[in-house]
Amino acid sequence: MLASSTRAADGVEDDGVLPACTRVHVSDSNERSPWSRKMILAFDGGGIKGYSSLLIMKRLMVLIERLERGLVSPLDPEQTPFPRHDSSEAYAWNTSAAVRSKEPLPEGLWPADDLAEDVERTFAYACTRFKPHHYFDYMAGTSTGGLSAIMLGRMELNVEDALAHYQTVGDQVFGKPRFFPSHVRGSNVMQSKYAARQMEQALQEVTEQALKEELKQWKTTAHDVPFESDANRCRTIVVALGAKATNRVSWQPYLFRSYNHPHPSPLAHQEHNKSHKNPGQAHRHPIWCVARATSAAPTFFEPQRAGDFIFKDGGLGQNNPSHLAWDEVVQLHEQTPALLLSIGTGKAAEPAPGAAKAWLPRFLERLGDNLHLIELLQKIATSTETTHETVRDILEGKAAYFRLNVTHGVGDMALDAWAPKQGGSSTRAAILAHTKVYLRRADVDASLRRCARTLVAARRQRARTLRWERFAARVAYYCPEIPACSKQGRMFSSRDALRRHALEAHSFVRETRVRNDARVRLACVLDECCSEGVHVFAELGEYQKHLAQRHGISEVRFADRAELEGWLDRGRWPLREAFLRRETELLQAREAALAGLAASKAGTAGKELELRDESVSAKLSVLDGVVGTAEDATAGANVSSSTWRRKLSQKTKTKTTRRRKNSSPHRDREREELSDDKVGGRPVEAEGEEGEGKGEGGEDEGAPLKPQVPRARKTC
């Protein structure tokens, strides 16, 4: 009831609006950093039963949203509320976006006193502003659990959209079995029950719908978009069984990664090196190919080939990927992970004593000689719970471990159950009913609430740091110094990169005051001084002289911390708007270059001339290529922005046409080669800082931003 729920006061976040940016705050190795201990989410395989896993995630995300929005239920084990945030991306130091809102909370979000009623409210509410990838560093999955990990991790969907896409796969794949394997006993030994092409088309349709903006922005297709993604964001692991295409006997667990896994040191122990599963570069196979590889269950789908390897369902011995995921994260990071959430697809009922003797002959008779399916079902049934028990023992006293798995009803369903064939409404309703019963258990609810509070507390700590923006938001930075930077590529991939640019290009020096010695006022903390010993100064004039002599900064622009952060805030743009702005500037620069070319050729009508101004001609050629790519990169913008861009382009064409009217035929041909119809389309190479280091996350944080146009994909 409303009266029994507690709501947080609309207070100010403890750390104000300045991001925490020291190494302690953003480090992957320092134990005091909120980033050093990772959060892991693992999904079991289980065919269409993976729908239950997403329903459990739905319940978790509703509990998370309540905490984030400042609500506390009487059922919560801890009654301390959090200050209100209205999205899982929110961070207090983003002064350009409101962290808290005065709008009333949705009625369906309010908790109930009764657990059964509270569970019912969960599935009547859509929590679209809160996404799992903001709470987990790694998501791993096997089989259809791999598909869940891809949707929530690589595609960064909310749970509601992922559930909707499950129906797409069910309708197009499990609702359309082949005739003979479905009706003729034993025929699926010679032919898989479902056509691989149907699965591939369904996966590409999901990709096209989920990554609509990304596909438009980079001018690629659902068939080609790679599994690899930004390693500074949530990382995705998909488990399959792989073997060399020339040797299909030795099948081993194979990890598809959206990030790089460095090869272990050759000096390390041999057994340690063997524990690293296929280390190397991030996988650039198309997303649909990775999803097909992990879900290629024998007799259901044909194996999937990718490069020199052939893959089948990872559920054969690795149906529960939590152990593999734990080992993977431990190998990559110095600190022990903080949390592992493992979600199953239903626990199969144990047969009564003596039932196996009566059951097995009938089962074999019904399946014919299809021993592959027997092997699949046996390995899935035995490996899942065995892995759970092993992981539970390993993590005891080391990390928070939660295992959620519906105990009755779901586990006994067929992997490809889907009734009716169109929509699967009966199957989905049955899975939902069994999952609700499980979620009404007091012990399950308590585990979910503890997990939710742990995740929210970690997100809040991380959101105060500089690193959060690259992990959760999609922004770019421009240098606010206009027109001082008008001839430079001023788009930067991170706030820290623009901070360094402020010093190197505009002589910004942060005023660093000495706090523990009254005899000196200021200290120089620039790189050269920090490496050899910090210099301190009693007067500002001494500091300025030092900056000129030691660092070559003659005209210093001093700024305290708040002033510098405010300057950086002025440079923050949503990524889509940043590309739009850059395109506008490039169009204007191109128009100015054309005007300069026309002026340089004034008075030469009727004569055959060569383009003597090679620098102007070369500049136009470069701008043509850049503008073409900028148009590609901003194709996902809204209609009004697209109309505005067309007007700019048309304006440029009109002015070019007017200049041609009084020109010679030879000059007409020259200008036609430089017209808008001949735009190149080369990748944007934004000018900016060079030689900057990599951040704690292992990725280059200093390089200016440029579109990450997918490289040539590996064939599947």
PDB file of N, CA and C in Angstrom, residues 654-695:
ATOM      1  N   THR A 654      23.265  24.809 -54.485  1.00  0.00           N
ATOM      2  CA  THR A 654      22.712  25.967 -55.188  1.00  0.00           C
ATOM      3  C   THR A 654      23.784  27.017 -55.429  1.00  0.00           C
ATOM      4  N   LYS A 655      24.578  27.305 -54.380  1.00  0.00           N
ATOM      5  CA  LYS A 655      25.631  28.303 -54.537  1.00  0.00           C
ATOM      6  C   LYS A 655      26.675  27.854 -55.547  1.00  0.00           C
ATOM      7  N   THR A 656      26.997  26.579 -55.557  1.00  0.00           N
ATOM      8  CA  THR A 656      27.969  26.050 -56.517  1.00  0.00           C
ATOM      9  C   THR A 656      27.447  26.196 -57.937  1.00  0.00           C
ATOM     10  N   THR A 657      26.147  25.913 -58.124  1.00  0.00           N
ATOM     11  CA  THR A 657      25.534  26.027 -59.450  1.00  0.00           C
ATOM     12  C   THR A 657      25.573  27.465 -59.943  1.00  0.00           C
ATOM     13  N   ARG A 658      25.283  28.429 -59.059  1.00  0.00           N
ATOM     14  CA  ARG A 658      25.306  29.839 -59.458  1.00  0.00           C
ATOM     15  C   ARG A 658      26.695  30.267 -59.906  1.00  0.00           C
ATOM     16  N   ARG A 659      27.701  29.776 -59.230  1.00  0.00           N
ATOM     17  CA  ARG A 659      29.067  30.144 -59.607  1.00  0.00           C
ATOM     18  C   ARG A 659      29.453  29.555 -60.955  1.00  0.00           C
ATOM     19  N   ARG A 660      28.810  28.463 -61.339  1.00  0.00           N
ATOM     20  CA  ARG A 660      29.161  27.804 -62.606  1.00  0.00           C
ATOM     21  C   ARG A 660      28.575  28.513 -63.824  1.00  0.00           C
ATOM     22  N   LYS A 661      27.527  29.317 -63.626  1.00  0.00           N
ATOM     23  CA  LYS A 661      26.786  29.833 -64.777  1.00  0.00           C
ATOM     24  C   LYS A 661      27.670  30.678 -65.699  1.00  0.00           C
ATOM     25  N   ASN A 662      28.597  31.436 -65.115  1.00  0.00           N
ATOM     26  CA  ASN A 662      29.443  32.311 -65.919  1.00  0.00           C
ATOM     27  C   ASN A 662      30.833  31.728 -66.162  1.00  0.00           C
ATOM     28  N   SER A 663      30.981  30.423 -65.965  1.00  0.00           N
ATOM     29  CA  SER A 663      32.297  29.802 -66.107  1.00  0.00           C
ATOM     30  C   SER A 663      32.424  29.131 -67.466  1.00  0.00           C
ATOM     31  N   SER A 664      33.667  28.777 -67.806  1.00  0.00           N
ATOM     32  CA  SER A 664      33.928  28.106 -69.072  1.00  0.00           C
ATOM     33  C   SER A 664      33.574  26.637 -68.979  1.00  0.00           C
ATOM     34  N   PRO A 665      33.405  25.945 -70.126  1.00  0.00           N
ATOM     35  CA  PRO A 665      33.116  24.497 -70.097  1.00  0.00           C
ATOM     36  C   PRO A 665      34.197  23.716 -69.373  1.00  0.00           C
ATOM     37  N   HIS A 666      35.475  24.135 -69.571  1.00  0.00           N
ATOM     38  CA  HIS A 666      36.546  23.402 -68.896  1.00  0.00           C
ATOM     39  C   HIS A 666      36.422  23.539 -67.385  1.00  0.00           C
ATOM     40  N   ARG A 667      36.123  24.764 -66.922  1.00  0.00           N
ATOM     41  CA  ARG A 667      35.969  24.970 -65.484  1.00  0.00           C
ATOM     42  C   ARG A 667      34.725  24.263 -64.969  1.00  0.00           C
ATOM     43  N   ASP A 668      33.700  24.144 -65.821  1.00  0.00           N
ATOM     44  CA  ASP A 668      32.516  23.380 -65.410  1.00  0.00           C
ATOM     45  C   ASP A 668      32.891  21.940 -65.106  1.00  0.00           C
ATOM     46  N   ARG A 669      33.712  21.357 -65.971  1.00  0.00           N
ATOM     47  CA  ARG A 669      34.104  19.972 -65.751  1.00  0.00           C
ATOM     48  C   ARG A 669      34.941  19.836 -64.479  1.00  0.00           C
ATOM     49  N   GLU A 670      35.831  20.845 -64.250  1.00  0.00           N
ATOM     50  CA  GLU A 670      36.649  20.786 -63.041  1.00  0.00           C
ATOM     51  C   GLU A 670      35.789  20.845 -61.792  1.00  0.00           C
ATOM     52  N   ARG A 671      34.816  21.753 -61.797  1.00  0.00           N
ATOM     53  CA  ARG A 671      33.988  21.910 -60.607  1.00  0.00           C
ATOM     54  C   ARG A 671      33.055  20.726 -60.418  1.00  0.00           C
ATOM     55  N   GLU A 672      32.638  20.111 -61.525  1.00  0.00           N
ATOM     56  CA  GLU A 672      31.758  18.946 -61.410  1.00  0.00           C
ATOM     57  C   GLU A 672      32.445  17.828 -60.645  1.00  0.00           C
ATOM     58  N   GLU A 673      33.782  17.730 -60.832  1.00  0.00           N
ATOM     59  CA  GLU A 673      34.515  16.698 -60.112  1.00  0.00           C
ATOM     60  C   GLU A 673      34.516  16.945 -58.608  1.00  0.00           C
ATOM     61  N   LEU A 674      34.296  18.226 -58.217  1.00  0.00           N
ATOM     62  CA  LEU A 674      34.299  18.571 -56.797  1.00  0.00           C
ATOM     63  C   LEU A 674      32.902  18.773 -56.250  1.00  0.00           C
ATOM     64  N   SER A 675      31.873  18.486 -57.063  1.00  0.00           N
ATOM     65  CA  SER A 675      30.498  18.752 -56.630  1.00  0.00           C
ATOM     66  C   SER A 675      30.034  17.751 -55.592  1.00  0.00           C
ATOM     67  N   ASP A 676      28.847  18.047 -55.014  1.00  0.00           N
ATOM     68  CA  ASP A 676      28.307  17.193 -53.950  1.00  0.00           C
ATOM     69  C   ASP A 676      28.000  15.791 -54.440  1.00  0.00           C
ATOM     70  N   ASP A 677      27.786  15.622 -55.731  1.00  0.00           N
ATOM     71  CA  ASP A 677      27.455  14.299 -56.252  1.00  0.00           C
ATOM     72  C   ASP A 677      28.665  13.375 -56.271  1.00  0.00           C
ATOM     73  N   LYS A 678      29.852  13.932 -56.049  1.00  0.00           N
ATOM     74  CA  LYS A 678      31.067  13.118 -56.098  1.00  0.00           C
ATOM     75  C   LYS A 678      31.677  12.921 -54.712  1.00  0.00           C
ATOM     76  N   VAL A 679      30.864  13.070 -53.687  1.00  0.00           N
ATOM     77  CA  VAL A 679      31.371  12.922 -52.324  1.00  0.00           C
ATOM     78  C   VAL A 679      31.969  11.536 -52.137  1.00  0.00           C
ATOM     79  N   GLY A 680      33.112  11.486 -51.464  1.00  0.00           N
ATOM     80  CA  GLY A 680      33.843  10.228 -51.327  1.00  0.00           C
ATOM     81  C   GLY A 680      33.236   9.280 -50.339  1.00  0.00           C
ATOM     82  N   GLY A 681      33.453   9.501 -49.063  1.00  0.00           N
ATOM     83  CA  GLY A 681      32.939   8.575 -48.061  1.00  0.00           C
ATOM     84  C   GLY A 681      34.030   7.877 -47.284  1.00  0.00           C
ATOM     85  N   ARG A 682      35.166   8.565 -47.117  1.00  0.00           N
ATOM     86  CA  ARG A 682      36.242   7.959 -46.348  1.00  0.00           C
ATOM     87  C   ARG A 682      35.983   8.141 -44.858  1.00  0.00           C
ATOM     88  N   PRO A 683      36.571   7.308 -44.021  1.00  0.00           N
ATOM     89  CA  PRO A 683      36.335   7.420 -42.581  1.00  0.00           C
ATOM     90  C   PRO A 683      36.782   8.761 -42.033  1.00  0.00           C
ATOM     91  N   VAL A 684      36.050   9.280 -41.041  1.00  0.00           N
ATOM     92  CA  VAL A 684      36.412  10.520 -40.379  1.00  0.00           C
ATOM     93  C   VAL A 684      37.665  10.295 -39.553  1.00  0.00           C
ATOM     94  N   GLU A 685      38.673  11.108 -39.768  1.00  0.00           N
ATOM     95  CA  GLU A 685      39.890  11.043 -38.952  1.00  0.00           C
ATOM     96  C   GLU A 685      39.976  12.360 -38.196  1.00  0.00           C
ATOM     97  N   ALA A 686      39.337  12.435 -37.049  1.00  0.00           N
ATOM     98  CA  ALA A 686      39.313  13.665 -36.272  1.00  0.00           C
ATOM     99  C   ALA A 686      40.710  13.977 -35.755  1.00  0.00           C
ATOM    100  N   GLU A 687      41.171  15.218 -36.011  1.00  0.00           N
ATOM    101  CA  GLU A 687      42.475  15.607 -35.517  1.00  0.00           C
ATOM    102  C   GLU A 687      42.393  15.852 -34.024  1.00  0.00           C
ATOM    103  N   GLY A 688      43.496  15.700 -33.351  1.00  0.00           N
ATOM    104  CA  GLY A 688      43.470  15.965 -31.917  1.00  0.00           C
ATOM    105  C   GLY A 688      44.733  15.474 -31.264  1.00  0.00           C
ATOM    106  N   GLU A 689      44.590  14.970 -30.062  1.00  0.00           N
ATOM    107  CA  GLU A 689      45.741  14.608 -29.259  1.00  0.00           C
ATOM    108  C   GLU A 689      46.389  13.333 -29.772  1.00  0.00           C
ATOM    109  N   GLU A 690      47.696  13.269 -29.616  1.00  0.00           N
ATOM    110  CA  GLU A 690      48.433  12.089 -30.036  1.00  0.00           C
ATOM    111  C   GLU A 690      49.236  11.550 -28.866  1.00  0.00           C
ATOM    112  N   GLY A 691      49.453  10.248 -28.901  1.00  0.00           N
ATOM    113  CA  GLY A 691      50.340   9.638 -27.936  1.00  0.00           C
ATOM    114  C   GLY A 691      49.832   9.599 -26.525  1.00  0.00           C
ATOM    115  N   GLU A 692      48.513   9.688 -26.339  1.00  0.00           N
ATOM    116  CA  GLU A 692      47.987   9.674 -24.987  1.00  0.00           C
ATOM    117  C   GLU A 692      47.848   8.251 -24.499  1.00  0.00           C
ATOM    118  N   GLY A 693      47.929   8.087 -23.187  1.00  0.00           N
ATOM    119  CA  GLY A 693      47.944   6.757 -22.600  1.00  0.00           C
ATOM    120  C   GLY A 693      46.591   6.130 -22.549  1.00  0.00           C
ATOM    121  N   LYS A 694      46.564   4.884 -22.091  1.00  0.00           N
ATOM    122  CA  LYS A 694      45.328   4.135 -21.942  1.00  0.00           C
ATOM    123  C   LYS A 694      44.884   4.164 -20.500  1.00  0.00           C
ATOM    124  N   GLY A 695      43.569   4.154 -20.315  1.00  0.00           N
ATOM    125  CA  GLY A 695      43.010   4.186 -18.976  1.00  0.00           C
ATOM    126  C   GLY A 695      43.073   2.833 -18.314  1.00  0.00           C
TER     127      GLY A 695
END
